[in-house]
Amino acid sequence: MTRHIAIQELTGAKAHCAHARADCGECDVRLRSVCGALDECEIGELENLARPAAFAAKETLFLEGADAECVFNIVSGVVRLYRVLEDGRRQIIGFPMSGDFIGLDLASKRSFCADAVTTVTACRFPRKEFSEFLTRKPNLLQALHARSSLELKRSRDHLLALGLCSADEKIAWFLTTLRGRASDTSGADIRLPMSRQDIADYLGLTIETVSRTLQRFARENIVEIQPQGVRIVDFNKMGSLAAT
Amino acid sequence: MTRHIAIQELTGAKAHCAHARADCGECDVRLRSVCGALDECEIGELENLARPAAFAAKETLFLEGADAECVFNIVSGVVRLYRVLEDGRRQIIGFPMSGDFIGLDLASKRSFCADAVTTVTACRFPRKEFSEFLTRKPNLLQALHARSSLELKRSRDHLLALGLCSADEKIAWFLTTLRGRASDTSGADIRLPMSRQDIADYLGLTIETVSRTLQRFARENIVEIQPQGVRIVDFNKMGSLAAT
DNA sequence: CGTTGAGTTGACCATCGTCAACAGGAGTGG
DNA sequence: CCACTCCTGTTGACGATGGTCAACTCAACG
């Protein structure tokens, strides 16, 4: 049960360029994220607060308990959010990706850790300034609240999977959910940028169970395992397993 | 694994009196809930929207999928929120009580069921009017967003318990959390108004495991089982088990 | 006094975790 | 270029935790 995690320290040489200027006009996630609530004029004001940021795979964004100096809007890539108990057990609570917002609660302390699964590009805002900006823009606050509600809903779906589902159902639910979040929501291919260990820690399983279950799904012609992910073969079977 | 739940139908004779007037001045949860964000003048406006509501134990507030005609602020008593799969498995996602708000997302459809565990008194607002009122009161929206963040945090704590903890740890965590939410947060007595089945469905366990674990805790002098709850005897042991 | 529903307890067993070994690819250094 | 390590993922054997099924107690209630 107990597994120790060496929490990677923040590296000195970060890949993000803190002084570049953001260009919201060119941003392709703008309409799918909270910024979509602002008009052209307001977006200009927000642009003054925004700083593009980039992280290499495995790089740490922040650790639990740290001061939250900024909030993030993810532009591309996948992040993992997690908490670790003293004895090393880790629970991944989410995989925010393109369009998602990190730091919804605007709290001064981080309540979880975050690091990059893949290369990540993001839009970073100083928390206090962003928070102050919010008080003057009720529509942005409303958009943030809507995001928060979405996040709460996702968290509850996740809860349902952990509380009610068998290993098979958890895996099927995970794959189905990931497919639903991808840009192309109709394809059979699902990219899995995270490791088996990440999937296990997300679903409350062990790496062995994840591996075994996926291999068995492949043997039973439910999925096909591919280099960077899986392809769903039997949609019916997947659907009936994942039904939450 | 599969257990069927007969979802109780809405009874015709409800205990709430829909036409009474709310008296926010006398309300003892006002300062601990979202209404606390409003000044005397604004509270008067909100009062016009508010209708006191009361529910008997086991009465249904609403079912998943129903139109959300109103939102609730719980004044007293305990509610259970849950979702049920087609095969009858039930996951309880929360036990809102005094000061908590139901319907944070302001969505038009319910995404879970709710019914009263004990006798419940609440303050009910028509959703659309409340939502419209919010657009004119950014401080109230801010308070609602803060509540949402709290709820998201609770949901993630719950997630951690389900994903990482053994049965013993789940029970200990549950008792500790309940104690932390009570009005008197320092006492050793914990009231458990919900049934063993409710606790089981909240923690992803079976009723037998909940019962066995509590009895064993009693034998090991960690708790003492009382008519309407438990009393913590060994705080150290509880603390080390519950450590999330 | 019988019925019902909640809670408890025991016996048994399945799922999934644990421990261990192994395979294959990427990166490193001789 | 090969040998080596390291890391991720896979597979097998075994066992413990917690689920399943069943019987029983007890209090509430008509």
Tab-separated table of C-alpha atoms in Angstrom, chain B:
chain	number	residue	atom	x	y	z
B	1	MET	CA	-22.347	-5.500	-5.478
B	2	THR	CA	-25.693	-4.704	-7.013
B	3	ARG	CA	-28.326	-3.350	-4.706
B	4	HIS	CA	-31.586	-1.845	-5.762
B	5	ILE	CA	-32.896	1.355	-4.325
B	6	ALA	CA	-36.511	2.293	-4.526
B	7	ILE	CA	-36.391	6.017	-5.114
B	8	GLN	CA	-39.032	7.549	-2.978
B	9	GLU	CA	-41.533	9.594	-4.905
B	10	LEU	CA	-42.309	13.160	-4.041
B	11	THR	CA	-45.143	13.113	-1.582
B	12	GLY	CA	-48.081	15.341	-2.211
B	13	ALA	CA	-48.388	16.551	1.348
B	14	LYS	CA	-45.161	18.410	1.935
B	15	ALA	CA	-44.326	19.912	5.265
B	16	HIS	CA	-43.058	23.211	3.906
B	17	CYS	CA	-45.285	26.254	3.875
B	18	ALA	CA	-44.660	27.907	0.553
B	19	HIS	CA	-46.298	31.217	1.239
B	20	ALA	CA	-44.796	32.219	4.555
B	21	ARG	CA	-42.349	35.101	4.647
B	22	ALA	CA	-38.677	34.693	5.569
B	23	ASP	CA	-37.228	36.754	8.401
B	24	CYS	CA	-33.524	37.116	7.672
B	25	GLY	CA	-33.009	39.369	10.671
B	26	GLU	CA	-33.774	36.445	12.946
B	27	CYS	CA	-31.857	33.865	10.918
B	28	ASP	CA	-29.025	32.263	12.844
B	29	VAL	CA	-27.161	30.874	9.844
B	30	ARG	CA	-27.040	34.174	8.001
B	31	LEU	CA	-23.514	35.004	9.056
B	32	ARG	CA	-22.216	31.524	8.286
B	33	SER	CA	-23.708	31.297	4.819
B	34	VAL	CA	-23.637	33.156	1.526
B	35	CYS	CA	-26.153	35.755	2.728
B	36	GLY	CA	-23.410	37.079	4.997
B	37	ALA	CA	-22.037	38.943	1.987
B	38	LEU	CA	-25.013	41.308	1.863
B	39	ASP	CA	-25.651	44.461	3.880
B	40	GLU	CA	-28.905	45.282	5.720
B	41	CYS	CA	-30.436	46.986	2.711
B	42	GLU	CA	-29.596	44.225	0.249
B	43	ILE	CA	-30.740	41.518	2.643
B	44	GLY	CA	-34.154	43.143	2.525
B	45	GLU	CA	-34.295	42.654	-1.234
B	46	LEU	CA	-33.205	39.025	-0.902
B	47	GLU	CA	-35.838	38.481	1.771
B	48	ASN	CA	-38.485	39.149	-0.839
B	49	LEU	CA	-37.265	36.150	-2.815
B	50	ALA	CA	-36.832	33.862	0.162
B	51	ARG	CA	-39.447	31.330	1.263
B	52	PRO	CA	-38.990	29.199	4.347
B	53	ALA	CA	-39.255	25.478	3.663
B	54	ALA	CA	-39.354	22.455	5.923
B	55	PHE	CA	-38.954	18.764	5.163
B	56	ALA	CA	-39.619	15.700	7.240
B	57	ALA	CA	-36.942	13.046	7.624
B	58	LYS	CA	-36.688	10.853	4.482
B	59	GLU	CA	-38.628	13.364	2.407
B	60	THR	CA	-37.270	13.985	-1.082
B	61	LEU	CA	-36.113	17.495	-1.980
B	62	PHE	CA	-35.567	16.661	-5.658
B	63	LEU	CA	-34.392	13.930	-8.001
B	64	GLU	CA	-31.555	13.858	-10.522
B	65	GLY	CA	-32.626	15.146	-13.914
B	66	ALA	CA	-35.520	17.202	-12.565
B	67	ASP	CA	-35.912	20.870	-13.439
B	68	ALA	CA	-34.147	22.974	-10.844
B	69	GLU	CA	-36.830	25.459	-9.974
B	70	CYS	CA	-35.160	26.644	-6.823
B	71	VAL	CA	-31.989	26.713	-4.776
B	72	PHE	CA	-31.730	26.095	-1.032
B	73	ASN	CA	-29.879	27.486	1.912
B	74	ILE	CA	-29.971	24.906	4.713
B	75	VAL	CA	-30.891	26.376	8.087
B	76	SER	CA	-31.026	23.252	10.247
B	77	GLY	CA	-30.939	19.491	9.843
B	78	VAL	CA	-28.986	17.213	7.523
B	79	VAL	CA	-29.567	16.467	3.839
B	80	ARG	CA	-27.999	13.720	1.730
B	81	LEU	CA	-26.986	14.302	-1.872
B	82	TYR	CA	-26.493	11.220	-4.021
B	83	ARG	CA	-26.478	9.662	-7.443
B	84	VAL	CA	-27.764	6.227	-8.348
B	85	LEU	CA	-26.600	4.017	-11.238
B	86	GLU	CA	-29.112	2.058	-13.319
B	87	ASP	CA	-28.290	-1.121	-11.424
B	88	GLY	CA	-29.092	0.529	-8.119
B	89	ARG	CA	-25.641	1.277	-6.733
B	90	ARG	CA	-25.788	4.542	-4.837
B	91	GLN	CA	-23.007	7.008	-4.091
B	92	ILE	CA	-23.658	9.689	-1.515
B	93	ILE	CA	-21.640	12.756	-2.480
B	94	GLY	CA	-22.312	14.945	0.522
B	95	PHE	CA	-24.254	15.693	3.663
B	96	PRO	CA	-25.037	19.421	3.494
B	97	MET	CA	-26.157	20.919	6.794
B	98	SER	CA	-26.699	24.223	8.535
B	99	GLY	CA	-25.202	27.072	6.490
B	100	ASP	CA	-24.609	25.026	3.341
B	101	PHE	CA	-26.065	25.931	-0.023
B	102	ILE	CA	-27.679	23.484	-2.467
B	103	GLY	CA	-27.692	24.389	-6.137
B	104	LEU	CA	-24.404	26.272	-6.294
B	105	ASP	CA	-24.069	25.695	-10.011
B	106	LEU	CA	-27.404	27.422	-10.753
B	107	ALA	CA	-27.908	24.840	-13.515
B	108	SER	CA	-31.404	24.306	-14.889
B	109	LYS	CA	-31.313	20.521	-14.346
B	110	ARG	CA	-30.421	18.699	-11.133
B	111	SER	CA	-27.257	16.636	-11.449
B	112	PHE	CA	-27.953	14.607	-8.294
B	113	CYS	CA	-30.764	13.638	-5.921
B	114	ALA	CA	-31.341	15.140	-2.512
B	115	ASP	CA	-33.402	14.070	0.437
B	116	ALA	CA	-33.705	14.895	4.086
B	117	VAL	CA	-31.851	12.707	6.585
B	118	THR	CA	-33.370	14.451	9.598
B	119	THR	CA	-36.089	17.047	9.819
B	120	VAL	CA	-34.750	19.914	7.720
B	121	THR	CA	-35.535	23.611	7.652
B	122	ALA	CA	-34.241	25.631	4.752
B	123	CYS	CA	-34.525	28.881	2.921
B	124	ARG	CA	-35.714	28.426	-0.643
B	125	PHE	CA	-35.183	30.837	-3.558
B	126	PRO	CA	-36.619	30.613	-7.065
B	127	ARG	CA	-33.557	29.811	-9.156
B	128	LYS	CA	-34.110	32.243	-11.992
B	129	GLU	CA	-34.870	35.201	-9.757
B	130	PHE	CA	-31.948	34.330	-7.526
B	131	SER	CA	-29.691	34.021	-10.536
B	132	GLU	CA	-30.881	37.357	-11.861
B	133	PHE	CA	-30.407	38.936	-8.445
B	134	LEU	CA	-26.822	37.650	-8.489
B	135	THR	CA	-25.960	39.570	-11.639
B	136	ARG	CA	-26.774	42.774	-9.766
B	137	LYS	CA	-24.868	41.793	-6.598
B	138	PRO	CA	-21.247	40.912	-7.355
B	139	ASN	CA	-20.450	40.467	-3.659
B	140	LEU	CA	-23.103	37.772	-3.391
B	141	LEU	CA	-21.719	36.112	-6.506
B	142	GLN	CA	-18.296	36.255	-4.919
B	143	ALA	CA	-19.638	34.609	-1.758
B	144	LEU	CA	-21.278	31.931	-3.867
B	145	HIS	CA	-18.024	31.332	-5.675
B	146	ALA	CA	-16.226	31.015	-2.337
B	147	ARG	CA	-18.818	28.416	-1.280
B	148	SER	CA	-18.263	26.606	-4.536
B	149	SER	CA	-14.542	26.526	-3.860
B	150	LEU	CA	-15.175	25.128	-0.383
B	151	GLU	CA	-17.420	22.479	-1.877
B	152	LEU	CA	-14.776	21.591	-4.453
B	153	LYS	CA	-12.221	21.262	-1.677
B	154	ARG	CA	-14.544	18.996	0.304
B	155	SER	CA	-15.213	16.916	-2.749
B	156	ARG	CA	-11.470	16.460	-3.263
B	157	ASP	CA	-10.945	15.465	0.362
B	158	HIS	CA	-13.695	12.920	-0.116
B	159	LEU	CA	-11.999	11.740	-3.297
B	160	LEU	CA	-8.749	11.273	-1.419
B	161	ALA	CA	-10.479	9.168	1.195
B	162	LEU	CA	-12.130	6.952	-1.431
B	163	GLY	CA	-9.038	6.581	-3.565
B	164	LEU	CA	-6.349	6.042	-0.948
B	165	CYS	CA	-7.823	4.841	2.310
B	166	SER	CA	-8.555	1.437	3.843
B	167	ALA	CA	-11.904	0.800	5.526
B	168	ASP	CA	-10.488	1.745	8.938
B	169	GLU	CA	-9.059	4.976	7.606
B	170	LYS	CA	-12.262	5.861	5.785
B	171	ILE	CA	-14.340	5.477	8.941
B	172	ALA	CA	-11.847	7.438	11.029
B	173	TRP	CA	-11.700	10.168	8.412
B	174	PHE	CA	-15.481	10.328	8.213
B	175	LEU	CA	-15.892	10.712	11.974
B	176	THR	CA	-13.126	13.294	12.180
B	177	THR	CA	-14.563	15.322	9.323
B	178	LEU	CA	-18.065	15.258	10.793
B	179	ARG	CA	-16.660	16.448	14.104
B	180	GLY	CA	-14.901	19.311	12.341
B	181	ARG	CA	-18.155	20.462	10.779
B	182	ALA	CA	-20.245	20.402	13.953
B	183	SER	CA	-21.106	23.645	15.699
B	184	ASP	CA	-19.035	22.618	18.693
B	185	THR	CA	-15.841	21.505	17.026
B	186	SER	CA	-13.970	20.590	20.215
B	187	GLY	CA	-16.206	17.977	21.870
B	188	ALA	CA	-15.677	14.228	21.790
B	189	ASP	CA	-19.291	13.439	20.942
B	190	ILE	CA	-20.233	13.035	17.294
B	191	ARG	CA	-23.870	12.824	16.317
B	192	LEU	CA	-24.552	10.400	13.466
B	193	PRO	CA	-28.059	11.177	12.224
B	194	MET	CA	-27.527	9.090	9.078
B	195	SER	CA	-27.877	5.308	8.898
B	196	ARG	CA	-25.054	2.783	8.533
B	197	GLN	CA	-26.181	2.332	4.938
B	198	ASP	CA	-25.734	6.056	4.331
B	199	ILE	CA	-22.246	5.976	5.813
B	200	ALA	CA	-21.412	2.940	3.679
B	201	ASP	CA	-22.661	4.606	0.498
B	202	TYR	CA	-20.716	7.738	1.356
B	203	LEU	CA	-17.444	5.851	1.870
B	204	GLY	CA	-17.695	3.231	-0.857
B	205	LEU	CA	-18.055	0.400	1.655
B	206	THR	CA	-20.824	-2.025	2.594
B	207	ILE	CA	-23.059	-1.704	5.599
B	208	GLU	CA	-21.439	-4.822	7.110
B	209	THR	CA	-17.953	-3.354	6.895
B	210	VAL	CA	-19.096	-0.089	8.485
B	211	SER	CA	-20.764	-1.952	11.322
B	212	ARG	CA	-17.834	-4.303	11.898
B	213	THR	CA	-15.293	-1.481	11.840
B	214	LEU	CA	-17.220	0.662	14.305
B	215	GLN	CA	-17.676	-2.297	16.647
B	216	ARG	CA	-13.984	-3.110	16.457
B	217	PHE	CA	-13.091	0.540	17.157
B	218	ALA	CA	-15.283	0.218	20.237
B	219	ARG	CA	-13.601	-3.033	21.346
B	220	GLU	CA	-10.185	-1.403	20.887
B	221	ASN	CA	-11.293	1.588	22.986
B	222	ILE	CA	-10.933	4.068	20.160
B	223	VAL	CA	-14.571	5.136	20.280
B	224	GLU	CA	-17.642	4.463	22.371
B	225	ILE	CA	-20.853	3.743	20.524
B	226	GLN	CA	-23.801	5.799	21.700
B	227	PRO	CA	-27.521	5.807	20.889
B	228	GLN	CA	-27.370	8.609	18.305
B	229	GLY	CA	-23.696	8.637	17.419
B	230	VAL	CA	-20.246	7.925	18.807
B	231	ARG	CA	-17.870	9.445	21.334
B	232	ILE	CA	-14.164	9.581	20.591
B	233	VAL	CA	-12.073	8.060	23.376
B	234	ASP	CA	-8.618	7.767	21.842
B	235	PHE	CA	-7.936	10.989	19.954
B	236	ASN	CA	-4.385	9.979	19.077
B	237	LYS	CA	-5.429	6.750	17.412
B	238	MET	CA	-8.250	8.512	15.557
B	239	GLY	CA	-5.905	11.239	14.405
B	240	SER	CA	-3.272	8.859	13.073
B	241	LEU	CA	-5.886	6.788	11.243
B	242	ALA	CA	-7.660	9.781	9.737
B	243	ALA	CA	-4.516	11.559	8.581
B	244	THR	CA	-5.257	12.628	5.049
